[in-house]
Short mmCIF file of C-alpha atoms and ligand atoms in Angstrom, two decimals:
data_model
loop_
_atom_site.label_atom_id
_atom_site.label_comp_id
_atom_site.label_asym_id
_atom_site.label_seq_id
_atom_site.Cartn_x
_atom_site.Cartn_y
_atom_site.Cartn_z
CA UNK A 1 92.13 98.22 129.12
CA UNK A 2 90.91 95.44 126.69
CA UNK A 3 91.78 98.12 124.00
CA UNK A 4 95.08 99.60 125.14
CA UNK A 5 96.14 95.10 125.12
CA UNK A 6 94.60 94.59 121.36
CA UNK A 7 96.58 97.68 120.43
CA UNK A 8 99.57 96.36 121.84
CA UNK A 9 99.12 93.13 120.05
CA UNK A 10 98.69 94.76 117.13
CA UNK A 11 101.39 97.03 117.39
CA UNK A 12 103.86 93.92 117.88
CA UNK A 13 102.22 91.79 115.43
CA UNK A 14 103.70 94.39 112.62
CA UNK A 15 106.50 95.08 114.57
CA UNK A 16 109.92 94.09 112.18
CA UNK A 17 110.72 90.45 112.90
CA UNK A 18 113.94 90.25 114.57
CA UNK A 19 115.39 92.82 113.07
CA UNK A 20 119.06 92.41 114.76
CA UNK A 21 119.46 89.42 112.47
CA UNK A 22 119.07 91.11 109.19
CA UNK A 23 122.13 93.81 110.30
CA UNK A 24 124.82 93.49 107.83
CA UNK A 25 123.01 91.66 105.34
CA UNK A 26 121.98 93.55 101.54
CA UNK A 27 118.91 93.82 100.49
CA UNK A 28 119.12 90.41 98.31
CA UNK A 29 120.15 88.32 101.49
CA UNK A 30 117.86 90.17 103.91
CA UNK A 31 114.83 89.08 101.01
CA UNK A 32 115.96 85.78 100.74
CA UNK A 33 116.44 85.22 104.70
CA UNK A 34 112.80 86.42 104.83
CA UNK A 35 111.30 83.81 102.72
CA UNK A 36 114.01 80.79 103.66
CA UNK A 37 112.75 81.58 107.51
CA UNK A 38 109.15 81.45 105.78
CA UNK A 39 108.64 85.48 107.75
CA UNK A 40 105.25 85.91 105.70
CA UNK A 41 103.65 82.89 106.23
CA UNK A 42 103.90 82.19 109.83
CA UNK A 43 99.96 82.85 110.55
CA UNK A 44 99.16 80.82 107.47
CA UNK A 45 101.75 77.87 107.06
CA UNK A 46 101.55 75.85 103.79
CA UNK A 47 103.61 74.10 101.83
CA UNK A 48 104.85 75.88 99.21
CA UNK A 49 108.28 77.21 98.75
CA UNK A 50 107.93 80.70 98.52
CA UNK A 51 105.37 82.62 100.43
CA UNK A 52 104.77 86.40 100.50
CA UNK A 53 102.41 86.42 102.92
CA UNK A 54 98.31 86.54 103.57
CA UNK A 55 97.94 89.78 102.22
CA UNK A 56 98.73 88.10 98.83
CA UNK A 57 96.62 85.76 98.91
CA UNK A 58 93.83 86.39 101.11
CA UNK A 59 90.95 86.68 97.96
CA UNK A 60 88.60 89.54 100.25
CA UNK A 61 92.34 91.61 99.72
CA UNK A 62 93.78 90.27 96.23
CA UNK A 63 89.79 90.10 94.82
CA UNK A 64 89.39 94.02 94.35
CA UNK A 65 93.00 94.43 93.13
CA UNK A 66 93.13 91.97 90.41
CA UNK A 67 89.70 93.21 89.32
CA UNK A 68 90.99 97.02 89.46
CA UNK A 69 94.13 95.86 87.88
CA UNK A 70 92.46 93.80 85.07
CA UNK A 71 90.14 96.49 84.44
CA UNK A 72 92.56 99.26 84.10
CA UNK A 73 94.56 97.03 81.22
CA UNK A 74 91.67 96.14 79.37
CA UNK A 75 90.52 99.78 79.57
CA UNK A 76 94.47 100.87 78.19
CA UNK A 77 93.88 98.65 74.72
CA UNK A 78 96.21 96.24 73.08
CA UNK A 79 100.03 96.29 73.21
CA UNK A 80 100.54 97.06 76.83
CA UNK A 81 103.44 95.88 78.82
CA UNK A 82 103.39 95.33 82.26
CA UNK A 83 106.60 95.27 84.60
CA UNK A 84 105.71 93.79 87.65
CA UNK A 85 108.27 95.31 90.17
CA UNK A 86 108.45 92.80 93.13
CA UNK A 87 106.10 89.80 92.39
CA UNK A 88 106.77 87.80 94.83
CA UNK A 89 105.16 84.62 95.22
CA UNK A 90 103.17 84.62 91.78
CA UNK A 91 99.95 84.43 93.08
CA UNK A 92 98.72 87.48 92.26
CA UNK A 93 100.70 88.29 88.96
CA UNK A 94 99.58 84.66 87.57
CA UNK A 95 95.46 86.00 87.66
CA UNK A 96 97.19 89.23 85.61
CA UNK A 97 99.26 87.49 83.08
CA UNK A 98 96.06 87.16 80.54
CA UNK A 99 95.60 91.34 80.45
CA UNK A 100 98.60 91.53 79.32
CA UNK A 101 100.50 92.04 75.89
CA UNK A 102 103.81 91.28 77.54
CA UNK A 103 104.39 90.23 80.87
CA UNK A 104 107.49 90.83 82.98
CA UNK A 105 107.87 90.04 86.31
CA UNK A 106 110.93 90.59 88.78
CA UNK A 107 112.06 90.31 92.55
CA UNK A 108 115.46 90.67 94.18
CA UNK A 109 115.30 86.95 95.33
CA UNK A 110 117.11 84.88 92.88
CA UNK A 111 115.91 81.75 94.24
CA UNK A 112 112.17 83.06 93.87
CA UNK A 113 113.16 83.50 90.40
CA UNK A 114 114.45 80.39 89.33
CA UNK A 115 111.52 78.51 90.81
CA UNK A 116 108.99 80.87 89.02
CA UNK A 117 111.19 80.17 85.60
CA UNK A 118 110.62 76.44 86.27
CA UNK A 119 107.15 76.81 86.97
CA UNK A 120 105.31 79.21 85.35
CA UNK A 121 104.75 79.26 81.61
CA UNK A 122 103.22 81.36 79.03
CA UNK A 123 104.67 82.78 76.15
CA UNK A 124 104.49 86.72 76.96
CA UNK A 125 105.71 85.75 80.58
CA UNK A 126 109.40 86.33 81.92
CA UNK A 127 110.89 86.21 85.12
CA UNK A 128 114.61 88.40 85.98
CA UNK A 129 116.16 89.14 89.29
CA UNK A 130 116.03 92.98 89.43
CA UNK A 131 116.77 95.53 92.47
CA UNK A 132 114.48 98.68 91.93
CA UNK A 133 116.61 100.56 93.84
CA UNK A 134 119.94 100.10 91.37
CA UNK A 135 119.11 98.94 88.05
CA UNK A 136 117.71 100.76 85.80
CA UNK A 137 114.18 99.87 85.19
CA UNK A 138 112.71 97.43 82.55
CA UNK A 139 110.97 99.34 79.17
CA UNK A 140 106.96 99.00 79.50
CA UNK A 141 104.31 100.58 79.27
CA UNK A 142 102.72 100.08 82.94
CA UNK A 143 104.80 99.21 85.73
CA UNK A 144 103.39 97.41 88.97
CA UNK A 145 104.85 97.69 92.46
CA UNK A 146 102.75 95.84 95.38
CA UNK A 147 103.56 95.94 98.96
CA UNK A 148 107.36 96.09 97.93
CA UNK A 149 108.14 100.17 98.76
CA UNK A 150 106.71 99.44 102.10
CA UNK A 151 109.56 97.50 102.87
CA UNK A 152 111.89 99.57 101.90
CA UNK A 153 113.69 102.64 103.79
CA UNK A 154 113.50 106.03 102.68
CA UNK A 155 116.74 106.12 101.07
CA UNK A 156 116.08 103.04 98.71
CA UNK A 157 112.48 104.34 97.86
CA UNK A 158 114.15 107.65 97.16
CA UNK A 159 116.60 105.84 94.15
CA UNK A 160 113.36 104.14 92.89
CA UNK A 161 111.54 107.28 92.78
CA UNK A 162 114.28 109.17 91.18
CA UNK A 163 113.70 106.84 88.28
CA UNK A 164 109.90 109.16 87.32
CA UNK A 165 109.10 110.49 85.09
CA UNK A 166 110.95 108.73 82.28
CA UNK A 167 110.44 105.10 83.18
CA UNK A 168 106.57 104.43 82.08
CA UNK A 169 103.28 105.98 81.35
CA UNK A 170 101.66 104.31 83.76
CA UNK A 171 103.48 103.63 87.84
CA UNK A 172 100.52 101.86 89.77
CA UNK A 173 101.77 101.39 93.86
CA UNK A 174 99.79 99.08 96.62
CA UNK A 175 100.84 100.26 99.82
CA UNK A 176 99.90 99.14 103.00
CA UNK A 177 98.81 102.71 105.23
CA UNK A 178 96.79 102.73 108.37
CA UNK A 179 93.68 103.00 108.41
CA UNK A 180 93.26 106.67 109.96
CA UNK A 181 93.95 108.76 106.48
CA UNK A 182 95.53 111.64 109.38
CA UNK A 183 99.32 109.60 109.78
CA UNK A 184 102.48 111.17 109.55
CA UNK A 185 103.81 109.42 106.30
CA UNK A 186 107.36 108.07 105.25
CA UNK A 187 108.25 107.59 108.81
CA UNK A 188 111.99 106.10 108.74
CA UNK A 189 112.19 102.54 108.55
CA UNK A 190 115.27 100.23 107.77
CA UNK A 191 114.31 98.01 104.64
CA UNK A 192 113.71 94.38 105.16
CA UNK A 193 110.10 92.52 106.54
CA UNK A 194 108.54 94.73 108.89
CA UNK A 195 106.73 97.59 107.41
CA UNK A 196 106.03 101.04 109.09
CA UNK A 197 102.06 100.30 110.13
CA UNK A 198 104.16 99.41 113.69
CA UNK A 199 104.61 103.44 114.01
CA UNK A 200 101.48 104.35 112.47
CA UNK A 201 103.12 105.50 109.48
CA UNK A 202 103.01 104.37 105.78
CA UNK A 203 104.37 105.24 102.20
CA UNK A 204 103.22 108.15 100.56
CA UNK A 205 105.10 108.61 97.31
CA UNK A 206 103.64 112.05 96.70
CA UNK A 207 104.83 113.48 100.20
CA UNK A 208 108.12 114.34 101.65
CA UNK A 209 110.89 113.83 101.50
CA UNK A 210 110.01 111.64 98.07
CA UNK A 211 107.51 114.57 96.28
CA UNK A 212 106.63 112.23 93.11
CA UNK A 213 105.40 114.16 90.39
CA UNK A 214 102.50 113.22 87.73
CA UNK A 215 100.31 114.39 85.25
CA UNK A 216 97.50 112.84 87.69
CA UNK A 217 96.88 110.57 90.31
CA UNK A 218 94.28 108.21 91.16
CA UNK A 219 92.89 105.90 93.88
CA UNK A 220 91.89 102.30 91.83
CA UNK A 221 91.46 99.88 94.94
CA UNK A 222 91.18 100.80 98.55
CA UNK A 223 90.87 97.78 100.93
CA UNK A 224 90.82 97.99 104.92
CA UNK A 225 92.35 94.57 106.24
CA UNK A 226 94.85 93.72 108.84
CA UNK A 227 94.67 96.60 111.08
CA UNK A 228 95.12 99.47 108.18
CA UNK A 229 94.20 99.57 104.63
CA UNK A 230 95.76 98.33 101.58
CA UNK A 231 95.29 101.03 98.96
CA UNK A 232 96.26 100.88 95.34
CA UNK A 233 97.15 104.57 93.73
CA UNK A 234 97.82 104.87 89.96
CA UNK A 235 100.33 107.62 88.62
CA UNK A 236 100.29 108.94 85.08
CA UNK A 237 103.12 110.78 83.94
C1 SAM B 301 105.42 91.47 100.51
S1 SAM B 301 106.13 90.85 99.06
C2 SAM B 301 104.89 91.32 97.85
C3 SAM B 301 104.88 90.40 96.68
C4 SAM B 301 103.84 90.73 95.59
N1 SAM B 301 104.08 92.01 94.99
C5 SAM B 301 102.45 90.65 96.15
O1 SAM B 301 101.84 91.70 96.39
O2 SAM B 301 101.98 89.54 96.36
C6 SAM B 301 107.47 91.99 98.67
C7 SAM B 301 108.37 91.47 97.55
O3 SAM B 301 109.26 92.51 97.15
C8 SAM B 301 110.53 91.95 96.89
N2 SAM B 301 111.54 93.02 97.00
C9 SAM B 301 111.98 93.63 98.12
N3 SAM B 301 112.89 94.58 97.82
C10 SAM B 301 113.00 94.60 96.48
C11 SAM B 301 113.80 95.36 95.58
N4 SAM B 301 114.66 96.30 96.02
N5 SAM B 301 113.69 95.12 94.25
C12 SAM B 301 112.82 94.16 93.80
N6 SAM B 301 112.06 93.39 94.60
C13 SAM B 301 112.14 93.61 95.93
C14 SAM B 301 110.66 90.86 97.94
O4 SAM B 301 111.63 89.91 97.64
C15 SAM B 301 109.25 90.30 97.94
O5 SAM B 301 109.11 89.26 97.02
#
């Protein structure tokens, strides 16, 4: 009984946040709605403006990515780009910024973008409002997408995965997937701030109905937290 309730709990606490008032809205207003209502940081409220939630800043869940992450650019060499596809709050791309040659970082949220433009500065460091679903993709060398796809419905992860190969050598995805490897992936989900852990389903870009291929694949950070596990997979193409 105690087990069936935390699974219930659990089940609700990822359900999609009031989902009926994000019908109608495009993806750039449904984004923006989700960090003006301050959706991501209701179990941690702070002050800042823009908040993307624990998982972003939690350091037993960012720790072993920026390490992987870090790693894997210092292991590439000099003159490496990095597109970071969805950053979000900053906090994690900020620890990245040093690895990098040239640093570009994009959301959909204008607003998100402006304040990161007034606030963050380094030379090799830009910030642009970008859909990955219909603009074409920035040049670079490494592209970084975390906990963005799994927001997404299958349609709009389709367009972005239509993009490969052709868009960079390097695509490396976080993802949040339970934590039972045996799910059915890319269950339907509509895109905005719930995620598919609530049917015990996650993204898997190499499975249907998405079938991304690359020259190889690799697992660089796997991380249980918050009911699943937060995995980080690197594609070569
Ligand atoms: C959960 S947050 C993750 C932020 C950051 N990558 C991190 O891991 O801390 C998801 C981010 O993806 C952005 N996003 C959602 N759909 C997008 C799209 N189609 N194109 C670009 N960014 C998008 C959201 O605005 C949000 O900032």
């Amino acid at each position: 009984m105690k087990k069936l309730f935390s699974r219930l709990l659990n089940k609700k606490k990822h359900k999609p946040t009031a989902p009926a008032d994000y019908d109608g809205l495009s993806r750039q207003e449904a984004f923006s709605k989700v960090y003006r209502d301050r959706i991501w940081s209701r179990t941690t409220p702070d002050e800042s403006p823009f908040h993307s939630g624990e998982g972003s800043r939690n350091p037993e869940v960012t720790g072993p990515y920026v390490a992987a992450i870090s790693g894997f650019l210092q292991e590439f060499g000099s003159g490496k780009s990095v597109a970071d596809i969805g950053c979000g709050d900053f906090e994690i791309g900020r620890q990245l910024v040093p690895f990098a040659t040239r640093y570009m970082a994009f959301d959909i949220v204008p607003e998100l973008i402006e304040h990161h433009r007034a606030n963050e500065t380094a030379d090799h460091l830009s910030f642009d409002v970008l859909d990955l679903v219909e603009d074409p993709l920035p040049p670079a060398d490494i592209i970084l997408v975390r906990q963005v796809l799994q927001h997404l419905s299958n349609d709009d992860v389709l367009s972005f995965v239509r993009k490969f190969p052709g868009s960079c050598q390097h695509l490396i995805v976080t993802e949040h997937l339970p934590a039972d490897e045996n799910f059915v992936p890319n269950l339907e989900h509509d895109s905005g701030p719930g995620i598919r852990l609530s049917v015990n389903s996650g993204v898997d870009l190499s499975a249907a109905p998405f079938n991304l291929q690359a020259s190889s694949k690799r697992i660089l950070c796997d991380v249980l937290a918050y009911d699943g596990r937060i995995r980080t997979t690197l594609y070569s193409f």
